[in-house]
Structures are given as structure tokens and as C-alpha cells.
PDB file of C-alpha atoms in Angstrom:
ATOM      1  CA  MET A 696      17.394 -30.680   4.469  1.00  0.00           C
ATOM      2  CA  THR A 697      17.730 -27.045   2.689  1.00  0.00           C
ATOM      3  CA  ASP A 698      18.804 -24.532   4.968  1.00  0.00           C
ATOM      4  CA  PRO A 699      15.435 -22.057   5.825  1.00  0.00           C
ATOM      5  CA  VAL A 700      16.742 -18.967   4.260  1.00  0.00           C
ATOM      6  CA  SER A 701      14.139 -18.188   1.473  1.00  0.00           C
ATOM      7  CA  VAL A 702      11.637 -19.571  -1.224  1.00  0.00           C
ATOM      8  CA  THR A 703      11.346 -18.563  -4.783  1.00  0.00           C
ATOM      9  CA  ARG A 704       7.254 -17.782  -5.801  1.00  0.00           C
ATOM     10  CA  ALA A 705       7.259 -17.467  -9.454  1.00  0.00           C
ATOM     11  CA  GLY A 706      10.150 -15.388  -9.973  1.00  0.00           C
ATOM     12  CA  HIS A 707      10.463 -13.310  -6.710  1.00  0.00           C
ATOM     13  CA  ARG A 708      12.577 -14.409  -3.056  1.00  0.00           C
ATOM     14  CA  THR A 709      11.097 -13.799  -0.032  1.00  0.00           C
ATOM     15  CA  PHE A 710      13.659 -14.431   2.957  1.00  0.00           C
ATOM     16  CA  LEU A 711      12.174 -16.424   5.870  1.00  0.00           C
ATOM     17  CA  LYS A 712      13.410 -14.203   8.064  1.00  0.00           C
ATOM     18  CA  TRP A 713      14.724 -15.786  11.532  1.00  0.00           C
ATOM     19  CA  HIS A 714      12.100 -14.518  14.256  1.00  0.00           C
ATOM     20  CA  ARG A 715      13.687 -12.965  17.552  1.00  0.00           C
ATOM     21  CA  ALA A 716      17.019 -15.987  16.527  1.00  0.00           C
ATOM     22  CA  ARG A 717      14.998 -18.857  16.556  1.00  0.00           C
ATOM     23  CA  ARG A 718      15.622 -21.641  13.307  1.00  0.00           C
ATOM     24  CA  ARG A 719      12.843 -23.564  14.762  1.00  0.00           C
ATOM     25  CA  ALA A 720      10.040 -22.791  17.119  1.00  0.00           C
ATOM     26  CA  SER A 721      11.513 -25.165  20.249  1.00  0.00           C
ATOM     27  CA  ASP A 722      14.711 -22.824  19.936  1.00  0.00           C
ATOM     28  CA  PRO A 723      14.987 -20.467  22.757  1.00  0.00           C
ATOM     29  CA  VAL A 724      15.174 -16.861  21.722  1.00  0.00           C
ATOM     30  CA  PHE A 725      17.917 -14.700  21.476  1.00  0.00           C
ATOM     31  CA  THR A 726      20.927 -17.166  21.415  1.00  0.00           C
ATOM     32  CA  GLY A 727      25.135 -16.463  20.211  1.00  0.00           C
ATOM     33  CA  ALA A 728      24.208 -19.909  18.582  1.00  0.00           C
ATOM     34  CA  ARG A 729      21.653 -19.249  16.651  1.00  0.00           C
ATOM     35  CA  ILE A 730      22.106 -16.322  15.253  1.00  0.00           C
ATOM     36  CA  LEU A 731      25.905 -17.208  14.428  1.00  0.00           C
ATOM     37  CA  GLU A 732      24.512 -19.565  12.092  1.00  0.00           C
ATOM     38  CA  ALA A 733      21.535 -17.428  10.129  1.00  0.00           C
ATOM     39  CA  MET A 734      24.376 -15.258   9.590  1.00  0.00           C
ATOM     40  CA  ARG A 735      26.854 -17.981   7.948  1.00  0.00           C
ATOM     41  CA  LEU A 736      24.120 -18.501   6.356  1.00  0.00           C
ATOM     42  CA  GLY A 737      22.849 -15.587   4.640  1.00  0.00           C
ATOM     43  CA  ALA A 738      19.932 -16.157   6.417  1.00  0.00           C
ATOM     44  CA  SER A 739      17.864 -13.083   7.644  1.00  0.00           C
ATOM     45  CA  VAL A 740      17.518 -12.998  11.076  1.00  0.00           C
ATOM     46  CA  GLU A 741      16.011 -10.191  13.608  1.00  0.00           C
ATOM     47  CA  VAL A 742      17.273  -9.716  17.341  1.00  0.00           C
ATOM     48  CA  ASP A 743      15.694  -7.218  19.848  1.00  0.00           C
ATOM     49  CA  LEU A 744      16.580  -4.813  22.270  1.00  0.00           C
ATOM     50  CA  VAL A 745      16.300  -3.192  25.063  1.00  0.00           C
ATOM     51  CA  VAL A 746      18.069   0.564  26.941  1.00  0.00           C
ATOM     52  CA  THR A 747      19.987  -0.917  30.630  1.00  0.00           C
ATOM     53  CA  GLY A 748      20.402   0.840  33.092  1.00  0.00           C
ATOM     54  CA  ASP A 749      24.504   1.448  31.637  1.00  0.00           C
ATOM     55  CA  GLY A 750      22.648   2.900  29.032  1.00  0.00           C
ATOM     56  CA  ASN A 751      24.007  -0.162  27.125  1.00  0.00           C
ATOM     57  CA  PHE A 752      21.512  -2.287  25.156  1.00  0.00           C
ATOM     58  CA  ALA A 753      20.728  -5.881  25.883  1.00  0.00           C
ATOM     59  CA  VAL A 754      19.340  -8.541  23.131  1.00  0.00           C
ATOM     60  CA  LEU A 755      15.722  -9.040  25.083  1.00  0.00           C
ATOM     61  CA  HIS A 756      12.553  -8.804  23.701  1.00  0.00           C
ATOM     62  CA  ASP A 757      10.466  -7.031  27.585  1.00  0.00           C
ATOM     63  CA  THR A 758      11.186  -3.684  29.112  1.00  0.00           C
ATOM     64  CA  THR A 759      11.551  -6.203  32.320  1.00  0.00           C
ATOM     65  CA  LEU A 760      13.647  -9.843  33.220  1.00  0.00           C
ATOM     66  CA  ASP A 761      11.338 -11.471  34.966  1.00  0.00           C
ATOM     67  CA  ARG A 762       9.949 -13.571  31.677  1.00  0.00           C
ATOM     68  CA  GLU A 763      13.107 -13.689  28.823  1.00  0.00           C
ATOM     69  CA  THR A 764      15.518 -14.280  31.734  1.00  0.00           C
ATOM     70  CA  THR A 765      16.312 -15.898  35.701  1.00  0.00           C
ATOM     71  CA  GLY A 766      16.260 -11.937  36.146  1.00  0.00           C
ATOM     72  CA  ARG A 767      13.662  -9.714  37.874  1.00  0.00           C
ATOM     73  CA  GLY A 768      13.034  -6.575  37.943  1.00  0.00           C
ATOM     74  CA  PRO A 769      13.326  -3.660  34.927  1.00  0.00           C
ATOM     75  CA  VAL A 770      15.763  -3.838  32.144  1.00  0.00           C
ATOM     76  CA  ALA A 771      16.325  -0.095  33.123  1.00  0.00           C
ATOM     77  CA  ALA A 772      17.359  -0.762  36.899  1.00  0.00           C
ATOM     78  CA  ALA A 773      19.318  -3.352  35.373  1.00  0.00           C
ATOM     79  CA  SER A 774      23.742  -3.216  35.423  1.00  0.00           C
ATOM     80  CA  ASP A 775      25.011  -4.368  32.345  1.00  0.00           C
ATOM     81  CA  ALA A 776      26.923  -6.890  34.474  1.00  0.00           C
ATOM     82  CA  ALA A 777      24.108  -8.372  36.039  1.00  0.00           C
ATOM     83  CA  ILE A 778      22.155  -8.736  33.692  1.00  0.00           C
ATOM     84  CA  ARG A 779      25.578 -10.710  32.388  1.00  0.00           C
ATOM     85  CA  ARG A 780      25.267 -13.368  34.621  1.00  0.00           C
ATOM     86  CA  LEU A 781      21.802 -13.824  33.367  1.00  0.00           C
ATOM     87  CA  ARG A 782      20.716 -17.240  31.629  1.00  0.00           C
ATOM     88  CA  LEU A 783      17.309 -16.958  29.418  1.00  0.00           C
ATOM     89  CA  ARG A 784      14.790 -19.440  29.484  1.00  0.00           C
ATOM     90  CA  ASP A 785      13.602 -21.457  26.735  1.00  0.00           C
ATOM     91  CA  ASN A 786      10.350 -21.572  25.536  1.00  0.00           C
ATOM     92  CA  ASP A 787       9.154 -23.796  29.587  1.00  0.00           C
ATOM     93  CA  GLY A 788      10.269 -20.378  31.362  1.00  0.00           C
ATOM     94  CA  ALA A 789      13.090 -23.136  32.649  1.00  0.00           C
ATOM     95  CA  PRO A 790      16.723 -21.921  32.857  1.00  0.00           C
ATOM     96  CA  THR A 791      18.959 -22.641  30.031  1.00  0.00           C
ATOM     97  CA  ASP A 792      23.024 -22.820  29.486  1.00  0.00           C
ATOM     98  CA  HIS A 793      22.909 -19.894  27.443  1.00  0.00           C
ATOM     99  CA  PRO A 794      23.814 -16.143  28.702  1.00  0.00           C
ATOM    100  CA  VAL A 795      21.658 -12.958  28.332  1.00  0.00           C
ATOM    101  CA  MET A 796      23.826 -10.854  25.268  1.00  0.00           C
ATOM    102  CA  LEU A 797      24.493  -7.537  25.030  1.00  0.00           C
ATOM    103  CA  LEU A 798      24.865  -5.292  22.298  1.00  0.00           C
ATOM    104  CA  ASP A 799      28.716  -5.175  22.599  1.00  0.00           C
ATOM    105  CA  ASP A 800      29.045  -8.945  23.232  1.00  0.00           C
ATOM    106  CA  LEU A 801      26.698  -9.263  20.333  1.00  0.00           C
ATOM    107  CA  GLY A 802      29.363  -7.060  18.203  1.00  0.00           C
ATOM    108  CA  ALA A 803      32.124  -8.825  19.097  1.00  0.00           C
ATOM    109  CA  LEU A 804      30.742 -12.325  18.041  1.00  0.00           C
ATOM    110  CA  LEU A 805      29.844 -11.069  14.902  1.00  0.00           C
ATOM    111  CA  ALA A 806      33.159  -9.992  14.509  1.00  0.00           C
ATOM    112  CA  ALA A 807      35.302 -12.683  14.920  1.00  0.00           C
ATOM    113  CA  ALA A 808      33.020 -14.758  12.394  1.00  0.00           C
ATOM    114  CA  PRO A 809      32.269 -15.588   8.969  1.00  0.00           C
ATOM    115  CA  ILE A 810      29.160 -13.820   7.985  1.00  0.00           C
ATOM    116  CA  HIS A 811      27.704 -14.657   4.452  1.00  0.00           C
ATOM    117  CA  PRO A 812      27.017 -11.283   2.096  1.00  0.00           C
ATOM    118  CA  ASP A 813      23.918 -11.832   2.297  1.00  0.00           C
ATOM    119  CA  ALA A 814      22.992 -11.958   5.954  1.00  0.00           C
ATOM    120  CA  LEU A 815      21.072  -9.743   7.124  1.00  0.00           C
ATOM    121  CA  LEU A 816      20.525  -8.869  10.805  1.00  0.00           C
ATOM    122  CA  GLN A 817      17.860  -6.576  11.599  1.00  0.00           C
ATOM    123  CA  LEU A 818      18.277  -4.933  15.121  1.00  0.00           C
ATOM    124  CA  ASP A 819      14.037  -3.555  16.595  1.00  0.00           C
ATOM    125  CA  TYR A 820      15.127  -1.248  19.045  1.00  0.00           C
ATOM    126  CA  LYS A 821      11.317  -1.575  21.287  1.00  0.00           C
ATOM    127  CA  GLN A 822      11.407   1.662  22.937  1.00  0.00           C
ATOM    128  CA  ASP A 823      10.553   5.678  21.830  1.00  0.00           C
ATOM    129  CA  GLU A 824      14.017   8.104  21.235  1.00  0.00           C
ATOM    130  CA  THR A 825      13.135   9.575  24.729  1.00  0.00           C
ATOM    131  CA  VAL A 826      15.619   6.891  26.376  1.00  0.00           C
ATOM    132  CA  LEU A 827      18.667   7.408  23.520  1.00  0.00           C
ATOM    133  CA  ASP A 828      20.937   9.946  25.220  1.00  0.00           C
ATOM    134  CA  GLU A 829      24.044  10.857  24.502  1.00  0.00           C
ATOM    135  CA  ARG A 830      25.360   7.538  26.190  1.00  0.00           C
ATOM    136  CA  ALA A 831      23.456   5.402  25.075  1.00  0.00           C
ATOM    137  CA  LEU A 832      24.262   6.852  21.380  1.00  0.00           C
ATOM    138  CA  SER A 833      27.962   6.839  22.100  1.00  0.00           C
ATOM    139  CA  ARG A 834      27.046   2.489  22.898  1.00  0.00           C
ATOM    140  CA  PHE A 835      25.331   1.759  19.938  1.00  0.00           C
ATOM    141  CA  ALA A 836      28.097   2.994  17.701  1.00  0.00           C
ATOM    142  CA  ARG A 837      30.527   1.538  19.905  1.00  0.00           C
ATOM    143  CA  ALA A 838      28.920  -2.101  19.611  1.00  0.00           C
ATOM    144  CA  ILE A 839      28.158  -1.975  16.313  1.00  0.00           C
ATOM    145  CA  ALA A 840      30.261   0.071  13.450  1.00  0.00           C
ATOM    146  CA  PRO A 841      32.666  -2.587  12.483  1.00  0.00           C
ATOM    147  CA  VAL A 842      29.792  -5.677  11.583  1.00  0.00           C
ATOM    148  CA  ALA A 843      27.478  -2.013  10.433  1.00  0.00           C
ATOM    149  CA  ARG A 844      27.253  -4.287   6.560  1.00  0.00           C
ATOM    150  CA  ASN A 845      25.456  -6.894   7.890  1.00  0.00           C
ATOM    151  CA  MET A 846      22.816  -4.736   9.874  1.00  0.00           C
ATOM    152  CA  ILE A 847      19.470  -2.541   9.559  1.00  0.00           C
ATOM    153  CA  VAL A 848      18.667  -0.853  12.663  1.00  0.00           C
ATOM    154  CA  SER A 849      14.053  -1.385  13.191  1.00  0.00           C
ATOM    155  CA  SER A 850      11.263   0.858  15.749  1.00  0.00           C
ATOM    156  CA  GLY A 851       7.761   1.980  15.643  1.00  0.00           C
ATOM    157  CA  SER A 852       9.335   5.086  16.394  1.00  0.00           C
ATOM    158  CA  ALA A 853      10.857   6.614  12.627  1.00  0.00           C
ATOM    159  CA  ARG A 854      12.622   9.437  15.125  1.00  0.00           C
ATOM    160  CA  ALA A 855      14.960   6.289  17.105  1.00  0.00           C
ATOM    161  CA  VAL A 856      15.750   4.968  13.553  1.00  0.00           C
ATOM    162  CA  GLN A 857      17.240   8.323  12.636  1.00  0.00           C
ATOM    163  CA  MET A 858      19.182   8.808  15.766  1.00  0.00           C
ATOM    164  CA  LEU A 859      20.623   5.691  15.942  1.00  0.00           C
ATOM    165  CA  THR A 860      21.782   5.040  11.366  1.00  0.00           C
ATOM    166  CA  GLY A 861      22.625   8.515  12.543  1.00  0.00           C
ATOM    167  CA  VAL A 862      25.427   7.441  14.583  1.00  0.00           C
ATOM    168  CA  VAL A 863      26.438   4.773  12.790  1.00  0.00           C
ATOM    169  CA  PRO A 864      27.651   5.321   8.989  1.00  0.00           C
ATOM    170  CA  GLY A 865      26.252   2.957   6.131  1.00  0.00           C
ATOM    171  CA  LEU A 866      23.693   1.510   8.884  1.00  0.00           C
ATOM    172  CA  ARG A 867      20.616   0.317   7.027  1.00  0.00           C
ATOM    173  CA  SER A 868      17.247   1.863   8.232  1.00  0.00           C
ATOM    174  CA  GLY A 869      13.512   0.088   8.444  1.00  0.00           C
ATOM    175  CA  TYR A 870      10.343   1.344  10.088  1.00  0.00           C
ATOM    176  CA  ASP A 871       7.022  -0.567  10.886  1.00  0.00           C
ATOM    177  CA  PRO A 872       4.300   1.702  10.562  1.00  0.00           C
ATOM    178  CA  SER A 873       1.814  -0.706  11.989  1.00  0.00           C
ATOM    179  CA  GLU A 874      -0.820   1.275  14.056  1.00  0.00           C
ATOM    180  CA  GLU A 875      -3.853  -0.561  14.507  1.00  0.00           C
ATOM    181  CA  GLU A 876      -5.832   2.138  15.028  1.00  0.00           C
ATOM    182  CA  THR A 877      -4.070   4.026  12.248  1.00  0.00           C
ATOM    183  CA  PHE A 878      -4.135   1.310   9.185  1.00  0.00           C
ATOM    184  CA  ARG A 879      -8.722   0.824  10.135  1.00  0.00           C
ATOM    185  CA  ALA A 880      -9.312   4.844   9.797  1.00  0.00           C
ATOM    186  CA  THR A 881      -7.488   4.652   6.116  1.00  0.00           C
ATOM    187  CA  LEU A 882      -8.895   1.235   5.240  1.00  0.00           C
ATOM    188  CA  ALA A 883     -12.766   3.074   6.410  1.00  0.00           C
ATOM    189  CA  SER A 884     -11.618   6.351   4.167  1.00  0.00           C
ATOM    190  CA  GLY A 885     -11.014   4.167   1.392  1.00  0.00           C
ATOM    191  CA  ARG A 886      -7.802   5.953   1.146  1.00  0.00           C
ATOM    192  CA  LEU A 887      -4.906   3.663   2.446  1.00  0.00           C
ATOM    193  CA  GLN A 888      -2.159   5.292  -0.351  1.00  0.00           C
ATOM    194  CA  ASP A 889      -3.071   7.706   1.851  1.00  0.00           C
ATOM    195  CA  PHE A 890      -1.472   4.657   4.443  1.00  0.00           C
ATOM    196  CA  VAL A 891       1.731   4.603   2.444  1.00  0.00           C
ATOM    197  CA  ASP A 892       2.489   8.240   1.982  1.00  0.00           C
ATOM    198  CA  ASP A 893       2.422   9.220   6.345  1.00  0.00           C
ATOM    199  CA  ALA A 894       5.159   6.075   6.704  1.00  0.00           C
ATOM    200  CA  LEU A 895       7.493   7.496   3.990  1.00  0.00           C
ATOM    201  CA  ALA A 896       7.123  10.761   4.805  1.00  0.00           C
ATOM    202  CA  ALA A 897       7.301   9.444   8.786  1.00  0.00           C
ATOM    203  CA  ALA A 898      10.788   7.455   7.011  1.00  0.00           C
ATOM    204  CA  PRO A 899      12.243   9.034   4.734  1.00  0.00           C
ATOM    205  CA  ASP A 900      14.937   7.003   4.990  1.00  0.00           C
ATOM    206  CA  ALA A 901      14.014   3.903   5.524  1.00  0.00           C
ATOM    207  CA  GLU A 902      14.715   1.098   3.114  1.00  0.00           C
ATOM    208  CA  MET A 903      12.243  -1.972   4.750  1.00  0.00           C
ATOM    209  CA  ILE A 904       8.665  -1.431   5.763  1.00  0.00           C
ATOM    210  CA  TYR A 905       7.768  -4.844   8.636  1.00  0.00           C
ATOM    211  CA  LEU A 906       4.201  -4.649   8.658  1.00  0.00           C
ATOM    212  CA  TYR A 907       1.592  -6.687  10.868  1.00  0.00           C
ATOM    213  CA  TRP A 908       1.205  -9.089   8.565  1.00  0.00           C
ATOM    214  CA  GLU A 909      -2.912  -8.367   8.629  1.00  0.00           C
ATOM    215  CA  ILE A 910      -2.381  -4.679   7.463  1.00  0.00           C
ATOM    216  CA  VAL A 911      -1.463  -6.527   3.934  1.00  0.00           C
ATOM    217  CA  THR A 912      -4.053  -9.335   4.146  1.00  0.00           C
ATOM    218  CA  ARG A 913      -6.322  -6.791   4.839  1.00  0.00           C
ATOM    219  CA  ALA A 914      -5.460  -3.769   1.843  1.00  0.00           C
ATOM    220  CA  ALA A 915      -5.347  -6.864  -0.635  1.00  0.00           C
ATOM    221  CA  ASP A 916      -9.238  -7.831   0.835  1.00  0.00           C
ATOM    222  CA  ALA A 917     -10.543  -3.906   0.407  1.00  0.00           C
ATOM    223  CA  GLY A 918      -8.775  -4.305  -2.727  1.00  0.00           C
ATOM    224  CA  PHE A 919      -5.462  -1.972  -2.353  1.00  0.00           C
ATOM    225  CA  ASP A 920      -2.175  -3.762  -3.142  1.00  0.00           C
ATOM    226  CA  ILE A 921      -0.303  -2.345  -0.624  1.00  0.00           C
ATOM    227  CA  VAL A 922       2.756  -4.676  -0.899  1.00  0.00           C
ATOM    228  CA  ALA A 923       3.011  -3.082  -4.945  1.00  0.00           C
ATOM    229  CA  ALA A 924       1.737   0.732  -3.395  1.00  0.00           C
ATOM    230  CA  PHE A 925       5.265   0.403  -1.287  1.00  0.00           C
ATOM    231  CA  HIS A 926       7.799  -1.897  -3.838  1.00  0.00           C
ATOM    232  CA  ALA A 927       6.505   1.093  -6.529  1.00  0.00           C
ATOM    233  CA  ARG A 928       8.165   4.030  -4.065  1.00  0.00           C
ATOM    234  CA  GLY A 929      11.596   1.143  -4.360  1.00  0.00           C
ATOM    235  CA  ARG A 930      10.898   0.301  -0.750  1.00  0.00           C
ATOM    236  CA  ARG A 931      11.293  -3.286   0.745  1.00  0.00           C
ATOM    237  CA  ILE A 932       8.128  -5.339   3.055  1.00  0.00           C
ATOM    238  CA  ASP A 933       8.592  -7.593   5.248  1.00  0.00           C
ATOM    239  CA  ALA A 934       5.065  -8.914   6.719  1.00  0.00           C
ATOM    240  CA  TRP A 935       5.271 -10.077  10.309  1.00  0.00           C
ATOM    241  CA  THR A 936       4.364 -12.412  12.585  1.00  0.00           C
ATOM    242  CA  ILE A 937       3.726 -16.431  11.481  1.00  0.00           C
ATOM    243  CA  GLN A 938       3.877 -17.473  15.286  1.00  0.00           C
ATOM    244  CA  SER A 939       3.323 -21.454  14.677  1.00  0.00           C
ATOM    245  CA  VAL A 940       2.621 -23.976  10.794  1.00  0.00           C
ATOM    246  CA  ASP A 941      -0.733 -24.805  10.074  1.00  0.00           C
ATOM    247  CA  ALA A 942      -3.484 -24.801   7.464  1.00  0.00           C
ATOM    248  CA  ALA A 943      -4.189 -21.290   8.851  1.00  0.00           C
ATOM    249  CA  SER A 944      -0.759 -19.952   8.133  1.00  0.00           C
ATOM    250  CA  LEU A 945       0.378 -21.814   5.139  1.00  0.00           C
ATOM    251  CA  ALA A 946      -2.610 -19.919   3.887  1.00  0.00           C
ATOM    252  CA  VAL A 947      -1.638 -16.976   4.744  1.00  0.00           C
ATOM    253  CA  VAL A 948       1.913 -17.240   3.976  1.00  0.00           C
ATOM    254  CA  GLY A 949       0.567 -18.359   0.581  1.00  0.00           C
ATOM    255  CA  ARG A 950      -0.953 -15.105   0.541  1.00  0.00           C
ATOM    256  CA  LEU A 951       1.651 -13.558   0.947  1.00  0.00           C
ATOM    257  CA  LEU A 952       4.000 -14.895  -1.299  1.00  0.00           C
ATOM    258  CA  ALA A 953       1.223 -13.885  -4.459  1.00  0.00           C
ATOM    259  CA  LEU A 954       2.073 -10.506  -2.712  1.00  0.00           C
ATOM    260  CA  GLY A 955       5.220 -10.753  -3.493  1.00  0.00           C
ATOM    261  CA  VAL A 956       6.542  -9.253  -0.006  1.00  0.00           C
ATOM    262  CA  ASP A 957       9.844  -9.538   0.421  1.00  0.00           C
ATOM    263  CA  GLN A 958      10.886 -11.527   4.253  1.00  0.00           C
ATOM    264  CA  ILE A 959       8.169 -13.056   6.320  1.00  0.00           C
ATOM    265  CA  THR A 960       9.470 -13.085  10.221  1.00  0.00           C
ATOM    266  CA  THR A 961       8.412 -16.922  11.337  1.00  0.00           C
ATOM    267  CA  ASP A 962       9.068 -18.120  14.728  1.00  0.00           C
ATOM    268  CA  ASP A 963       9.726 -21.208  12.805  1.00  0.00           C
ATOM    269  CA  PRO A 964      11.492 -21.133   9.704  1.00  0.00           C
ATOM    270  CA  GLU A 965      12.207 -24.218   9.098  1.00  0.00           C
ATOM    271  CA  GLY A 966       9.199 -25.533  10.002  1.00  0.00           C
ATOM    272  CA  LEU A 967       7.492 -23.461   7.501  1.00  0.00           C
ATOM    273  CA  LEU A 968       9.879 -24.114   4.388  1.00  0.00           C
ATOM    274  CA  ALA A 969       9.254 -28.340   5.234  1.00  0.00           C
ATOM    275  CA  ALA A 970       5.391 -27.479   5.064  1.00  0.00           C
ATOM    276  CA  LEU A 971       5.169 -26.133   1.984  1.00  0.00           C
ATOM    277  CA  GLY A 972       7.766 -28.240  -0.179  1.00  0.00           C
ATOM    278  CA  VAL A 973      10.386 -26.960  -1.068  1.00  0.00           C
ATOM    279  CA  PRO A 974      12.490 -30.033  -1.661  1.00  0.00           C
ATOM    280  CA  ALA A 975      15.717 -30.968   0.339  1.00  0.00           C
TER     281      ALA A 975
END
């Protein structure tokens, strides 16, 4: 079958980003095997980062261990050694054999692996800049510098992105301005270009802008092509997140493809590609 990397419509290539390192909806999140597979294929793949008690970064979405792992309590209170003893849970909450990775582990895994030149691993930092002390920044740089050419760091905090990219030369930057109240206010005012301008003022070095998919479609409904507006400023657009594949989500994906987004974040890249009718 065709690997779920991208789809091309009207001459425009849109990557299908493997959200939380899932190739298919049944996959557990953040497994090393799926991350390596995506990077070998030249896919776009995303993992989340949360700071640990030792100033490292756990490859997890939540700031607590309870839902995603066999541990309990805040990630910030857990040592690296304790986190490495934990296992990831599957989608039903059952423990798996997959270990919880730290950023050090992820960097070492990728440094020893063949990586496609088109592959892009998004490190989505889930906290704000106040957690990023000198110790955390130093550990981030040490883990990421050897593989930075295939990575991009993102956050809803533009300052956090600036701090993280500032310690790793060549690391690409992204920014997520998808704050609902801000978007609603600019939508109501009829000045959606202000949303674009404000995002780029906050994160002038961001090459990828991550937008909740409804921002893209609601802007289009209001007569404003927000994708084209960011493209005009030299930025690429990732629309997140298509969580399941059904008639409603396929209609959304059709609109996103027609609007020319550069990535679509999905929990089921394989299922989505098949539903789009891409031949094997």
C-alpha cells in the first residue's frame, strides 16, 4: 500500500502529519518504532514535550503521568530515572511494552537511524517559557543539536520557541496562534488580516504556522483566505487535528486541500489517505 506521507491536489503537495507519532488510529502514542518509520519514509511527524523534575523533557502530551503512562503525578515531580521505568498506555488505557522516552533517548534514537531528507519531526513544547531555565535549555540543546536539520520546534508561546531555537543553531521554528478568543475577536471585527499580522509579529522567525482547522474554514466562510495570507508572507500552514476518518472529517479535509494547506495533522494518516482514494 502507499505509505501515508502526503497527498497532491491541483499540483500542491500536502503532508499528512503523524500526530503524536501515530500512523494509524489504533497505534499507541509516541513509540520509537513509529517515529523511526516516519523519519525513514520522509513523513512529517509530531511529538510533544514536557519538562521533567531533572530539567529534561519527557516525550508526553500531558503535564501529569496518569493518562498516558503507568506512572502517577506531575511530570515536573518525576526524575528522569523514574520516567524511564514507565511504560506507555494504549488507547484503552492498558499498559504496553513501549517505554516512555526522554528527549535524550529520542535524539540518540534518531542520530543512529537513516533519515529521509524530507522527514520533519515537530517538537511541540506544551508549557510556557517560564519553565525553561538554563538547565532545561542546556539539556535540550545537547539532545537535539546532532539531528536538528530534520526538526522543527513549536509552541503556543512564541517566547518559548525563541528560547529553544536560540540554543540550537539551524533548528527550524513554528508557532501556534490558535487562541480562540483572539480569533473570534478578529473575526467579529472583520479584520482577519490583523490575526495574520499579529501572529507574525509575535513569531517573526516561524516558518510554519499551526492553526486549528476550524480557524482555516471559518476564515474562508467569512471570505478571507487565511492560508493565502500566510503564504503571501512566506509561511507554510499546518491545519490540526483530524482525529478520525468519516464523512464529516473528509469534507473538512477536502476544504483544507482546496485551500492549499501544507500539512494536515491527523491521528490516522493511513486511514485518511485510503479514504481520499490515493491508489496503492
